[in-house]
Coordinates of C-alpha atoms in Angstrom, one line a residue:
Chain A
X1379 CA 47.2 -3.2 36.4
X1380 CA 46.2 -6.1 34.2
X1381 CA 45.1 -5.7 30.6
X1382 CA 41.5 -6.8 31.5
X1383 CA 41.2 -4.2 34.3
X1384 CA 42.4 -1.5 31.8
X1385 CA 39.9 -2.8 29.3
X1386 CA 37.0 -2.3 31.7
X1387 CA 38.2 1.0 33.2
X1388 CA 38.5 2.6 29.7
X1389 CA 35.2 1.2 28.6
X1390 CA 33.4 2.6 31.7
X1391 CA 35.1 6.0 31.6
X1392 CA 34.2 6.2 27.8
X1393 CA 30.5 5.4 28.6
X1394 CA 30.4 8.0 31.4
X1395 CA 31.9 10.9 29.4
X1396 CA 29.5 10.2 26.5
X1397 CA 31.7 8.5 23.9
X1398 CA 29.5 6.4 21.5
X1399 CA 29.2 2.9 22.9
X1400 CA 30.7 1.4 19.7
X1401 CA 33.8 3.5 20.2
X1402 CA 34.0 2.6 23.9
X1403 CA 34.1 -1.0 23.0
X1404 CA 36.7 -0.4 20.2
X1405 CA 38.9 2.0 22.1
X1406 CA 39.1 -0.1 25.3
X1407 CA 40.0 -3.1 23.1
X1408 CA 42.7 -1.2 21.2
X1409 CA 44.3 0.0 24.5
X1410 CA 44.2 -3.6 25.7
X1411 CA 45.9 -4.8 22.5
X1412 CA 48.6 -2.2 23.0
X1413 CA 49.0 -3.1 26.7
X1414 CA 49.5 -6.8 26.0
X1415 CA 51.7 -6.0 22.9
X1416 CA 49.4 -7.6 20.4
X1417 CA 49.4 -6.4 16.7
X1418 CA 46.7 -3.7 16.2
X1419 CA 45.8 -5.1 12.8
X1420 CA 43.7 -7.6 14.7
X1421 CA 41.3 -4.7 15.5
X1422 CA 40.6 -4.2 11.8
X1423 CA 40.3 -7.9 11.2
X1424 CA 37.8 -8.5 14.0
X1425 CA 35.8 -5.4 13.0
X1426 CA 35.5 -6.8 9.5
X1427 CA 34.7 -10.4 10.7
X1428 CA 32.0 -9.1 12.9
X1429 CA 30.1 -7.5 10.0
X1430 CA 30.9 -10.1 7.4
X1431 CA 28.0 -12.3 8.3
X1432 CA 25.2 -13.2 5.9
X1433 CA 22.4 -13.3 8.4
X1434 CA 23.2 -9.7 9.3
X1435 CA 21.8 -8.6 5.9
X1436 CA 18.4 -9.0 7.6
X1437 CA 19.1 -5.8 9.4
X1438 CA 19.0 -3.4 6.5
X1439 CA 16.4 -5.7 4.9
X1440 CA 13.8 -5.4 7.6
X1441 CA 14.6 -1.7 8.4
X1442 CA 14.1 -0.9 4.7
X1443 CA 10.9 -3.0 4.5
X1444 CA 9.5 -1.1 7.5
X1445 CA 10.5 2.3 6.2
X1446 CA 8.9 1.5 2.8
X1447 CA 5.7 0.4 4.4
X1448 CA 5.7 3.4 6.8
X1449 CA 6.1 5.8 3.9
X1450 CA 3.7 3.9 1.8
X1451 CA 0.5 4.8 3.8
X1452 CA 0.3 1.6 5.8
X1453 CA 0.0 3.4 9.2
X1454 CA -3.5 4.8 8.7
X1455 CA -4.8 1.6 7.1
X1456 CA -3.6 -0.6 9.9
X1457 CA -5.1 1.8 12.5
X1458 CA -8.3 2.0 10.5
X1459 CA -8.7 -1.7 10.4
X1460 CA -7.9 -2.2 14.1
X1461 CA -10.4 0.5 15.0
X1462 CA -13.1 -1.0 12.9
X1463 CA -12.5 -4.3 14.5
X1464 CA -12.6 -3.3 18.2
X1465 CA -13.2 0.5 18.3
X1466 CA -16.8 -0.1 19.6
X1467 CA -15.6 -1.5 23.0
X1468 CA -15.0 1.0 25.8
X1469 CA -11.6 2.5 25.4
X1470 CA -11.6 1.0 21.9
X1471 CA -9.1 3.4 20.4
X1472 CA -6.6 2.3 23.1
X1473 CA -7.2 -1.3 22.2
X1474 CA -7.0 -0.5 18.5
X1475 CA -3.6 1.1 19.3
X1476 CA -2.4 -2.2 20.8
X1477 CA -3.7 -4.3 17.9
X1478 CA -2.1 -1.9 15.4
X1479 CA 1.2 -2.3 17.2
X1480 CA 0.9 -6.1 17.1
X1481 CA 0.2 -5.9 13.3
X1482 CA 3.1 -3.4 12.9
X1483 CA 5.3 -5.8 14.9
X1484 CA 5.1 -8.2 12.0
X1485 CA 6.6 -5.7 9.7
X1486 CA 9.2 -3.5 11.2
X1487 CA 11.0 -5.2 14.2
X1488 CA 12.0 -2.1 16.1
X1489 CA 10.1 -0.5 19.0
X1490 CA 11.2 3.1 18.6
X1491 CA 10.1 3.3 15.0
X1492 CA 6.7 1.7 15.7
X1493 CA 6.3 4.1 18.6
X1494 CA 7.0 7.2 16.5
X1495 CA 5.0 6.2 13.5
X1496 CA 1.9 4.9 15.3
X1497 CA 2.1 7.6 18.0
X1498 CA 2.2 10.4 15.5
X1499 CA -1.3 9.4 14.3
X1500 CA -2.9 7.7 17.3
X1501 CA -1.9 10.0 20.2
X1502 CA -3.5 13.2 18.7
X1503 CA -6.5 11.1 17.6
X1504 CA -7.0 9.6 21.1
X1505 CA -6.7 13.1 22.7
X1506 CA -9.3 14.4 20.3
X1507 CA -11.7 11.6 21.2
X1508 CA -11.4 12.5 24.9
X1509 CA -8.8 10.2 26.2
X1510 CA -6.4 11.7 28.7
X1511 CA -3.0 12.4 27.1
X1512 CA -0.9 10.5 29.7
X1513 CA -2.9 7.3 29.0
X1514 CA -2.7 7.8 25.2
X1515 CA 1.1 8.2 25.4
X1516 CA 1.5 5.3 27.9
X1517 CA -0.6 2.8 25.8
X1518 CA 1.4 3.7 22.7
X1519 CA 4.8 3.4 24.4
X1520 CA 3.9 0.1 26.1
X1521 CA 2.4 -1.5 23.0
X1522 CA 5.4 -0.5 20.8
X1523 CA 7.6 -2.8 22.9
X1524 CA 5.7 -5.8 21.3
X1525 CA 7.4 -4.9 18.0
X1526 CA 10.8 -6.6 18.6
X1527 CA 9.2 -9.6 20.4
X1528 CA 6.9 -10.6 17.5
X1529 CA 8.9 -11.6 14.4
X1530 CA 10.7 -10.1 12.6
X1531 CA 12.9 -8.7 15.3
X1532 CA 16.2 -6.7 15.0
X1533 CA 17.4 -7.6 18.5
X1534 CA 16.9 -11.3 17.8
X1535 CA 18.9 -11.1 14.6
X1536 CA 21.7 -9.5 16.5
X1537 CA 21.4 -12.0 19.4
X1538 CA 21.5 -14.9 16.9
X1539 CA 24.5 -13.5 15.0
X1540 CA 26.5 -12.9 18.2
X1541 CA 26.0 -16.4 19.5
X1542 CA 25.3 -18.6 16.4
X1543 CA 21.7 -19.3 17.4
X1544 CA 19.2 -19.9 14.6
X1545 CA 17.5 -16.6 13.7
X1546 CA 14.6 -18.5 12.3
X1547 CA 14.0 -20.3 15.6
X1548 CA 14.4 -17.1 17.5
X1549 CA 11.8 -15.4 15.3
X1550 CA 9.3 -18.2 15.8
X1551 CA 10.0 -18.4 19.6
X1552 CA 9.0 -14.7 20.0
X1553 CA 5.5 -15.2 18.6
X1554 CA 3.7 -16.5 21.7
X1555 CA 5.4 -14.2 24.2
X1556 CA 4.6 -11.2 21.9
X1557 CA 0.9 -12.2 21.6
X1558 CA 0.8 -12.7 25.4
X1559 CA 2.2 -9.3 26.0
X1560 CA -0.3 -7.8 23.6
X1561 CA -3.3 -9.5 25.3
X1562 CA -1.9 -8.4 28.7
X1563 CA -1.8 -4.8 27.6
X1564 CA -5.3 -5.0 26.2
X1565 CA -6.6 -6.3 29.5
X1566 CA -4.9 -3.4 31.4
X1567 CA -6.0 -0.9 28.8
X1568 CA -9.6 -2.0 29.0
X1569 CA -9.7 -2.0 32.8
X1570 CA -8.3 1.6 32.9
X1571 CA -10.7 2.8 30.2
X1572 CA -13.6 1.3 32.1
X1573 CA -12.5 2.9 35.4
X1574 CA -11.9 6.3 33.7
X1575 CA -15.0 6.1 31.5
X1576 CA -13.0 6.5 28.3
X1577 CA -15.2 6.9 25.1
X1578 CA -16.2 4.1 22.9
X1579 CA -16.8 4.3 19.2
X1580 CA -19.7 3.2 17.2
X1581 CA -19.9 -0.5 16.2
X1582 CA -18.6 -0.8 12.6
X1583 CA -20.8 -2.5 10.1
X1584 CA -19.5 -5.7 8.6
X1585 CA -19.2 -3.8 5.3
X1586 CA -16.9 -1.3 6.9
X1587 CA -14.8 -3.9 8.6
X1588 CA -14.4 -5.7 5.3
X1589 CA -13.5 -2.4 3.6
X1590 CA -10.9 -1.6 6.3
X1591 CA -9.6 -5.2 6.1
X1592 CA -9.0 -4.8 2.3
X1593 CA -6.9 -1.7 3.2
X1594 CA -4.8 -3.5 5.8
X1595 CA -4.8 -6.9 3.9
X1596 CA -1.5 -6.2 2.2
X1597 CA 0.2 -5.3 5.5
X1598 CA -1.1 -8.5 7.1
X1599 CA 0.0 -10.5 4.0
X1600 CA 3.5 -9.2 4.4
X1601 CA 3.7 -10.6 8.0
X1602 CA 2.4 -13.9 6.6
X1603 CA 4.9 -14.0 3.8
X1604 CA 7.8 -13.4 6.2
X1605 CA 6.7 -15.9 8.7
X1606 CA 5.6 -18.6 6.3
X1607 CA 8.7 -18.1 4.2
X1608 CA 11.0 -18.6 7.2
X1609 CA 9.1 -21.3 9.1
X1610 CA 8.3 -23.2 5.9
X1611 CA 12.0 -23.3 5.0
X1612 CA 11.3 -21.4 1.7
X1613 CA 13.5 -18.5 2.5
X1614 CA 16.4 -17.8 4.9
X1615 CA 15.7 -14.8 7.2
X1616 CA 17.9 -12.7 5.0
X1617 CA 16.1 -13.6 1.8
X1618 CA 12.7 -13.1 3.6
X1619 CA 13.8 -9.6 4.5
X1620 CA 14.7 -8.7 0.9
X1621 CA 11.5 -10.3 -0.4
X1622 CA 9.7 -8.1 2.1
X1623 CA 11.4 -5.0 0.8
X1624 CA 10.3 -5.8 -2.8
X1625 CA 6.8 -6.6 -1.6
X1626 CA 6.6 -3.3 0.4
X1627 CA 7.9 -1.4 -2.6
X1628 CA 5.3 -2.9 -4.9
X1629 CA 2.4 -2.4 -2.4
X1630 CA 3.4 1.2 -1.7
X1631 CA 3.8 2.2 -5.4
X1632 CA 1.2 0.0 -7.3
X1633 CA -1.5 -0.9 -4.7
X1634 CA -1.6 1.8 -2.1
X1635 CA -0.2 4.3 -4.5
X1636 CA 1.0 6.4 -1.5
X1637 CA 4.7 5.9 -1.9
X1638 CA 6.3 8.7 -4.0
X1639 CA 9.2 7.4 -6.1
X1640 CA 11.1 10.6 -5.3
X1641 CA 11.2 9.5 -1.7
X1642 CA 13.1 6.3 -2.4
X1643 CA 16.6 7.8 -2.2
X1644 CA 15.9 9.3 1.2
X1645 CA 14.4 6.0 2.4
X1646 CA 17.4 4.0 1.2
X1647 CA 19.8 6.5 2.7
X1648 CA 18.0 6.6 6.1
X1649 CA 18.1 2.8 6.1
X1650 CA 21.9 2.8 5.2
X1651 CA 22.7 5.2 8.1
X1652 CA 20.7 3.2 10.7
X1653 CA 22.4 0.1 9.4
X1654 CA 25.9 1.6 9.6
X1655 CA 25.4 2.8 13.2
X1656 CA 24.4 -0.7 14.2
X1657 CA 27.0 -2.5 12.2
X1658 CA 29.9 -0.5 13.6
X1659 CA 28.6 -1.4 17.0
X1660 CA 28.3 -5.1 16.1
X1661 CA 31.9 -5.1 14.6
X1662 CA 33.4 -3.4 17.7
X1663 CA 31.5 -5.8 19.9
X1664 CA 33.1 -8.7 18.0
X1665 CA 36.5 -7.3 18.8
X1666 CA 35.6 -6.7 22.5
X1667 CA 34.0 -10.2 22.7
X1668 CA 37.1 -11.8 21.2
X1669 CA 39.2 -10.3 23.9
X1670 CA 36.8 -11.4 26.7
X1671 CA 36.7 -14.9 25.3
X1672 CA 40.5 -15.1 25.0
X1673 CA 40.8 -13.9 28.6
X1674 CA 38.1 -16.5 29.6
X1675 CA 36.0 -13.8 31.2
X1676 CA 32.6 -15.4 30.4
X1677 CA 33.7 -18.7 31.9
X1678 CA 35.1 -17.0 35.0
X1679 CA 31.9 -15.0 35.5
X1680 CA 29.8 -18.1 35.0
X1681 CA 31.9 -20.0 37.6
X1682 CA 31.6 -17.1 40.0
X1683 CA 27.8 -17.0 39.6
X1684 CA 27.5 -20.7 39.9
X1685 CA 29.6 -20.6 43.1
X1686 CA 27.1 -18.1 44.4
X1687 CA 24.1 -20.3 43.4
X1688 CA 23.4 -23.2 41.2
X1689 CA 19.7 -22.7 41.5
X1690 CA 18.4 -22.2 37.9
X1691 CA 15.4 -20.2 39.0
X1692 CA 17.4 -17.9 41.3
X1693 CA 20.0 -17.3 38.7
X1694 CA 17.4 -16.4 36.1
X1695 CA 15.9 -14.0 38.6
X1696 CA 19.2 -12.3 39.2
X1697 CA 19.8 -12.1 35.4
X1698 CA 16.4 -10.6 34.9
X1699 CA 17.1 -7.9 37.5
X1700 CA 20.4 -7.1 35.9
X1701 CA 18.9 -6.9 32.4
X1702 CA 16.0 -4.8 33.6
X1703 CA 18.4 -2.4 35.3
X1704 CA 20.7 -2.1 32.2
X1705 CA 17.7 -1.9 29.9
X1706 CA 16.5 1.3 31.6
X1707 CA 19.5 3.3 30.6
X1708 CA 21.2 1.5 27.7
X1709 CA 20.0 1.1 24.1
X1710 CA 18.7 -2.4 23.4
X1711 CA 21.2 -3.4 20.7
X1712 CA 24.1 -2.0 22.7
X1713 CA 23.1 -3.8 25.8
X1714 CA 22.6 -7.0 23.8
X1715 CA 26.0 -7.0 22.2
X1716 CA 27.8 -6.3 25.5
X1717 CA 25.9 -8.6 27.8
X1718 CA 24.1 -11.3 25.9
X1719 CA 27.0 -13.6 25.0
X1720 CA 28.3 -13.5 28.6
X1721 CA 25.0 -14.1 30.2
X1722 CA 24.1 -16.8 27.7
X1723 CA 27.1 -18.8 28.9
X1724 CA 25.9 -18.5 32.5
X1725 CA 22.3 -19.4 31.7
X1726 CA 23.2 -22.4 29.6
X1727 CA 25.6 -23.7 32.3
X1728 CA 22.5 -24.2 34.5
X1729 CA 20.6 -25.9 31.7
X1730 CA 18.5 -23.0 30.3
X1731 CA 17.8 -23.4 26.6
X1732 CA 19.6 -20.8 24.6
X1733 CA 16.6 -19.9 22.5
X1734 CA 14.5 -19.5 25.7
X1735 CA 17.2 -17.3 27.2
X1736 CA 17.3 -15.1 24.1
X1737 CA 13.6 -14.4 24.4
X1738 CA 14.0 -13.6 28.1
X1739 CA 16.9 -11.2 27.4
X1740 CA 15.0 -9.4 24.6
X1741 CA 11.8 -9.1 26.6
X1742 CA 13.8 -7.6 29.5
X1743 CA 15.5 -5.0 27.3
X1744 CA 12.1 -4.1 25.7
X1745 CA 10.6 -3.5 29.1
X1746 CA 13.6 -1.2 29.7
X1747 CA 12.4 1.0 26.8
X1748 CA 9.4 2.0 28.9
X1749 CA 10.9 2.1 32.3
X1750 CA 11.2 5.6 33.8
X1751 CA 13.2 7.8 33.9
X1752 CA 15.2 7.0 30.8
X1753 CA 13.0 4.7 28.6
X1754 CA 13.4 5.9 25.0
X1755 CA 9.8 5.1 24.1
X1756 CA 8.6 7.3 27.0
X1757 CA 10.5 10.3 25.6
X1758 CA 9.2 9.7 22.1
X1759 CA 5.5 9.5 23.1
X1760 CA 5.7 12.2 25.7
X1761 CA 7.1 14.5 23.0
X1762 CA 4.2 13.7 20.7
X1763 CA 1.6 14.0 23.4
X1764 CA 3.2 17.2 24.8
X1765 CA 3.2 15.9 28.4
X1766 CA 5.9 15.8 31.0
X1767 CA 8.0 12.8 31.8
X1768 CA 6.5 12.6 35.2
X1769 CA 3.0 12.3 33.8
X1770 CA 3.9 9.5 31.5
X1771 CA 6.0 7.8 34.1
X1772 CA 2.9 7.5 36.4
X1773 CA 0.6 6.4 33.5
X1774 CA 3.0 3.6 32.3
X1775 CA 3.1 1.8 35.7
X1776 CA 0.1 -0.5 35.1
X1777 CA 1.5 -1.5 31.7
X1778 CA 5.0 -2.1 33.3
X1779 CA 3.4 -4.3 35.9
X1780 CA 1.7 -6.5 33.3
X1781 CA 5.0 -6.6 31.3
X1782 CA 6.7 -8.0 34.5
X1783 CA 4.0 -10.6 34.9
X1784 CA 4.6 -11.7 31.2
X1785 CA 8.3 -11.7 31.8
X1786 CA 7.8 -13.9 34.9
X1787 CA 5.7 -16.3 32.9
X1788 CA 8.1 -16.4 30.0
X1789 CA 11.1 -16.9 32.3
X1790 CA 9.6 -19.7 34.4
X1791 CA 7.5 -21.5 31.7
X1792 CA 10.0 -22.3 28.9
X1793 CA 7.3 -23.9 26.8
X1794 CA 5.8 -20.5 26.0
X1795 CA 9.0 -19.7 24.0
X1796 CA 10.0 -23.2 23.0
X1797 CA 6.8 -24.7 21.8
X1798 CA 6.8 -23.2 18.3
X1799 CA 10.6 -23.7 17.7
X1800 CA 10.1 -27.4 18.7
X1801 CA 7.6 -27.7 15.8
X1802 CA 10.4 -26.5 13.4
X1803 CA 12.5 -29.5 14.4
Chain B
X1124 CA 35.1 28.3 5.0
X1125 CA 33.0 28.4 1.8
X1126 CA 35.4 26.1 0.1
X1127 CA 35.2 23.7 3.1
X1128 CA 31.5 23.5 3.1
X1129 CA 31.5 23.0 -0.7
X1130 CA 33.9 20.1 -0.3
X1131 CA 31.8 18.7 2.5
X1132 CA 28.7 18.9 0.3
X1133 CA 30.5 16.9 -2.4
X1134 CA 31.7 14.3 0.1
X1135 CA 28.1 14.0 1.6
X1136 CA 26.8 13.4 -1.9
X1137 CA 29.5 10.9 -2.9
X1138 CA 28.9 8.9 0.3
X1139 CA 25.1 9.0 0.1
X1140 CA 25.3 7.8 -3.6
X1141 CA 27.8 5.1 -2.6
X1142 CA 25.5 3.9 0.2
X1143 CA 22.3 3.9 -1.9
X1144 CA 24.0 2.1 -4.8
X1145 CA 25.4 -0.5 -2.4
X1146 CA 22.0 -1.0 -0.9
X1147 CA 20.3 -1.4 -4.3
X1148 CA 23.1 -3.9 -5.4
X1149 CA 22.7 -5.9 -2.2
X1150 CA 18.9 -6.2 -2.7
X1151 CA 19.3 -7.2 -6.4
X1152 CA 21.9 -9.8 -5.6
X1153 CA 19.8 -11.5 -2.9
X1154 CA 16.9 -11.4 -5.3
X1155 CA 19.0 -13.1 -7.9
X1156 CA 19.8 -15.8 -5.3
X1157 CA 16.1 -16.3 -4.5
X1158 CA 15.1 -16.3 -8.2
X1159 CA 17.9 -18.8 -9.1
X1160 CA 16.9 -21.2 -6.4
X1161 CA 13.3 -21.3 -7.5
X1162 CA 13.6 -21.0 -11.3
X1163 CA 17.0 -22.2 -12.4
X1164 CA 18.5 -25.7 -12.2
X1165 CA 21.3 -24.5 -10.0
X1166 CA 21.7 -21.4 -7.8
X1167 CA 24.9 -19.5 -8.4
X1168 CA 27.5 -19.7 -5.6
X1169 CA 28.7 -16.1 -5.9
X1170 CA 25.5 -14.3 -4.8
X1171 CA 26.0 -14.8 -1.0
X1172 CA 29.5 -13.5 -1.1
X1173 CA 28.6 -10.5 -3.4
X1174 CA 25.7 -9.5 -1.2
X1175 CA 27.9 -9.6 1.9
X1176 CA 30.4 -7.3 0.2
X1177 CA 27.7 -4.9 -0.8
X1178 CA 26.4 -5.0 2.7
X1179 CA 29.8 -4.1 4.2
X1180 CA 30.1 -1.3 1.7
X1181 CA 26.7 0.1 2.9
X1182 CA 28.3 0.4 6.3
X1183 CA 31.5 1.8 4.9
X1184 CA 29.8 4.6 3.0
X1185 CA 27.2 5.5 5.6
X1186 CA 29.2 5.4 8.8
X1187 CA 30.5 8.9 8.4
X1188 CA 27.0 10.2 7.7
X1189 CA 25.8 8.2 10.7
X1190 CA 28.3 10.1 12.9
X1191 CA 27.1 13.4 11.5
X1192 CA 23.5 12.5 12.3
X1193 CA 24.4 11.4 15.8
X1194 CA 23.2 7.9 15.0
X1195 CA 25.8 6.2 17.2
X1196 CA 24.2 5.7 20.6
X1197 CA 26.0 6.9 23.7
X1198 CA 25.1 7.2 27.4
X1199 CA 26.4 10.7 28.0
X1200 CA 25.8 10.6 31.8
X1201 CA 28.3 13.5 32.5
X1202 CA 27.1 15.5 29.5
X1203 CA 23.6 15.7 31.1
X1204 CA 25.0 17.4 34.1
X1205 CA 27.4 19.8 32.5
X1206 CA 26.8 23.3 31.4
X1207 CA 28.8 26.1 29.7
X1208 CA 32.5 25.7 29.5
X1209 CA 32.6 22.3 31.1
X1210 CA 30.2 20.9 28.6
X1211 CA 32.3 22.4 25.8
X1212 CA 35.4 20.7 27.2
X1213 CA 33.6 17.3 27.6
X1214 CA 32.3 17.5 24.0
X1215 CA 35.8 18.5 22.8
X1216 CA 37.3 15.5 24.7
X1217 CA 34.7 13.1 23.3
X1218 CA 35.2 14.4 19.8
X1219 CA 39.0 14.3 20.0
X1220 CA 39.0 10.7 21.4
X1221 CA 36.5 9.6 18.7
X1222 CA 38.6 11.1 15.9
X1223 CA 41.9 9.7 17.3
X1224 CA 40.3 6.2 17.6
X1225 CA 38.7 6.2 14.2
X1226 CA 41.8 7.4 12.4
X1227 CA 44.0 4.9 14.3
X1228 CA 41.8 2.0 13.2
X1229 CA 41.7 3.4 9.6
X1230 CA 45.5 3.6 9.6
X1231 CA 46.2 0.1 11.0
X1232 CA 43.7 -1.4 8.6
X1233 CA 46.2 -0.7 5.7
X1234 CA 48.1 -3.8 7.0
X1235 CA 44.9 -5.8 6.8
X1236 CA 44.3 -4.5 3.2
X1237 CA 47.8 -5.6 2.3
X1238 CA 47.1 -9.1 3.4
X1239 CA 44.1 -9.0 1.1
X1240 CA 46.3 -8.4 -2.0
X1241 CA 47.4 -12.1 -1.6
X1242 CA 43.9 -13.5 -1.4
X1243 CA 41.2 -14.0 -3.9
X1244 CA 37.5 -14.0 -3.0
X1245 CA 36.4 -17.6 -2.6
X1246 CA 33.6 -17.5 -5.2
X1247 CA 34.3 -14.2 -7.0
X1248 CA 37.8 -15.4 -8.1
X1249 CA 38.6 -12.3 -10.2
X1250 CA 38.4 -10.1 -7.0
X1251 CA 41.3 -9.8 -4.7
X1252 CA 40.3 -9.3 -1.1
X1253 CA 42.1 -5.9 -0.7
X1254 CA 39.2 -4.3 -2.6
X1255 CA 36.9 -5.7 0.1
X1256 CA 39.1 -5.1 3.2
X1257 CA 39.6 -1.5 2.2
X1258 CA 36.0 -1.0 3.2
X1259 CA 37.2 -0.9 6.8
X1260 CA 39.7 1.8 6.0
X1261 CA 37.0 3.8 4.3
X1262 CA 34.5 3.2 7.1
X1263 CA 36.7 4.4 9.9
X1264 CA 38.4 7.0 7.8
X1265 CA 35.1 8.7 7.1
X1266 CA 34.1 8.4 10.8
X1267 CA 37.4 10.2 11.6
X1268 CA 36.8 12.9 8.9
X1269 CA 33.3 13.6 10.0
X1270 CA 34.5 13.6 13.5
X1271 CA 37.0 16.4 12.6
X1272 CA 34.1 18.4 11.0
X1273 CA 32.1 17.9 14.1
X1274 CA 35.0 19.1 16.3
X1275 CA 35.3 22.2 14.1
X1276 CA 31.5 22.9 14.5
X1277 CA 31.8 22.5 18.3
X1278 CA 34.7 25.0 18.4
X1279 CA 32.8 27.3 16.0
X1280 CA 29.6 27.3 18.1
X1281 CA 31.7 28.0 21.3
X1282 CA 33.4 31.0 19.6
X1283 CA 30.0 32.3 18.3
X1284 CA 28.6 32.0 21.8
X1285 CA 31.5 33.9 23.3
X1286 CA 31.2 36.7 20.8
X1287 CA 27.4 37.0 21.6
X1288 CA 28.1 37.2 25.3
X1289 CA 30.7 40.0 24.7

């Protein structure tokens, strides 16, 4: 048995028996190193080198900024503003849910966190207003997937770090696809609400809209600071994330006055723990990736696929199907660290722009978060809405279909992703 | 048992404080970098390296706590279909493999730390790299230690369940 076969066998067995994915990557790599009689100290070196990357500091930065904002009373204000803006349309609360997710997307960068924090407020409110629970849960789950597409985005930081792509360009590239996804969800939500005669709220007076805007202004400003700072070349993504933390802290304590100082140690610790779980994964993936590269696996795979077809569009379709399948049962970051560097090699060999491909990959994996039967966001919202997985699986279908339409557009019209990054040049 | 839980409580606190302090230091260091670039004639060179070191120490301190909170993602396909004794053995196997792996990496990282004694940090010249590289020993060591605690809890809960059924 060759070392590479052993590497994959142990990796797959580990996954199946429930070993954490980070350890599957590490253990299979260590067994490989023993098999080929290579010094084991390289495992520690690669683990360290995988984490010792300045741009990865964005990860705790944006997680901390999101946690500070969430605990600082932003959720209700963003929802209030979105509702004042479009709550008077039929199914307005569903639309407000999507708009709130899009605003939230500019702050946190993770889908599951957005899903939990917005869902906890919006799903009970929608049920109370007379919306059916499966719709309320489905619209929350679907819209939360916009989070990691619109910048800032944790998956894009990881994708950039793994492959040396510019995180700033990746962030900017996600903006139009994210907005497209949001608009698509709003169209579907409106159509369903009209068909099912969902309630509509009263039209808010301009005075109320302005009042709610003042409440949400500081959250919107944070998105602007992050984006303008990165795009304008004022901050690196890492610096932008830390500035966002300080901004969120000041807004929570001094402006909203909803962030108790006694909560800070818990928020910091929660951020550290989430960061640690991701960084061990990234470090182990670096070791695993180093072995794959030294065995020339990505090149071999690329050659195999190119032998099968050199048609760029067919190849992208195959990659989309693979990523959609993997995204249904594997956590986004884990799937990204395992597959993205290998697939990028294949995609670029047929002339796909790496930034464009990164957006395609992240969008695929985000769709996986709401794909039955194992989409994490489905579990989170079904739990909040107290409905079965079967009910939400049926309700999510129209949103999934529109996600696939957006994925199709993003895949085959590269300008959607590449227009804004081209302005950066 | 009481002594063990007392030691664990102290360990939890030390690691949590270490993670929080590292996080605060990382934020402050990056802020110094931003401030210096805007308001000082020259930005210091050491801030980038220092912030990376604090960042690695966040991971080192918090990785054991992450294992305790089940923050490491897994697929667990078999676990979903197992019940009773079989589930206990699968969990035991996963726990043992995790502990063995974590402690092995922690052990081999000593050689890496030794290499660090001969190197100085590029910008923080007073710092030899062993103080940085030892973060890997701490990281995987803590994962191994919390893995052992997790194993003990799995065995304890199985024994309790057996006694209940008796």
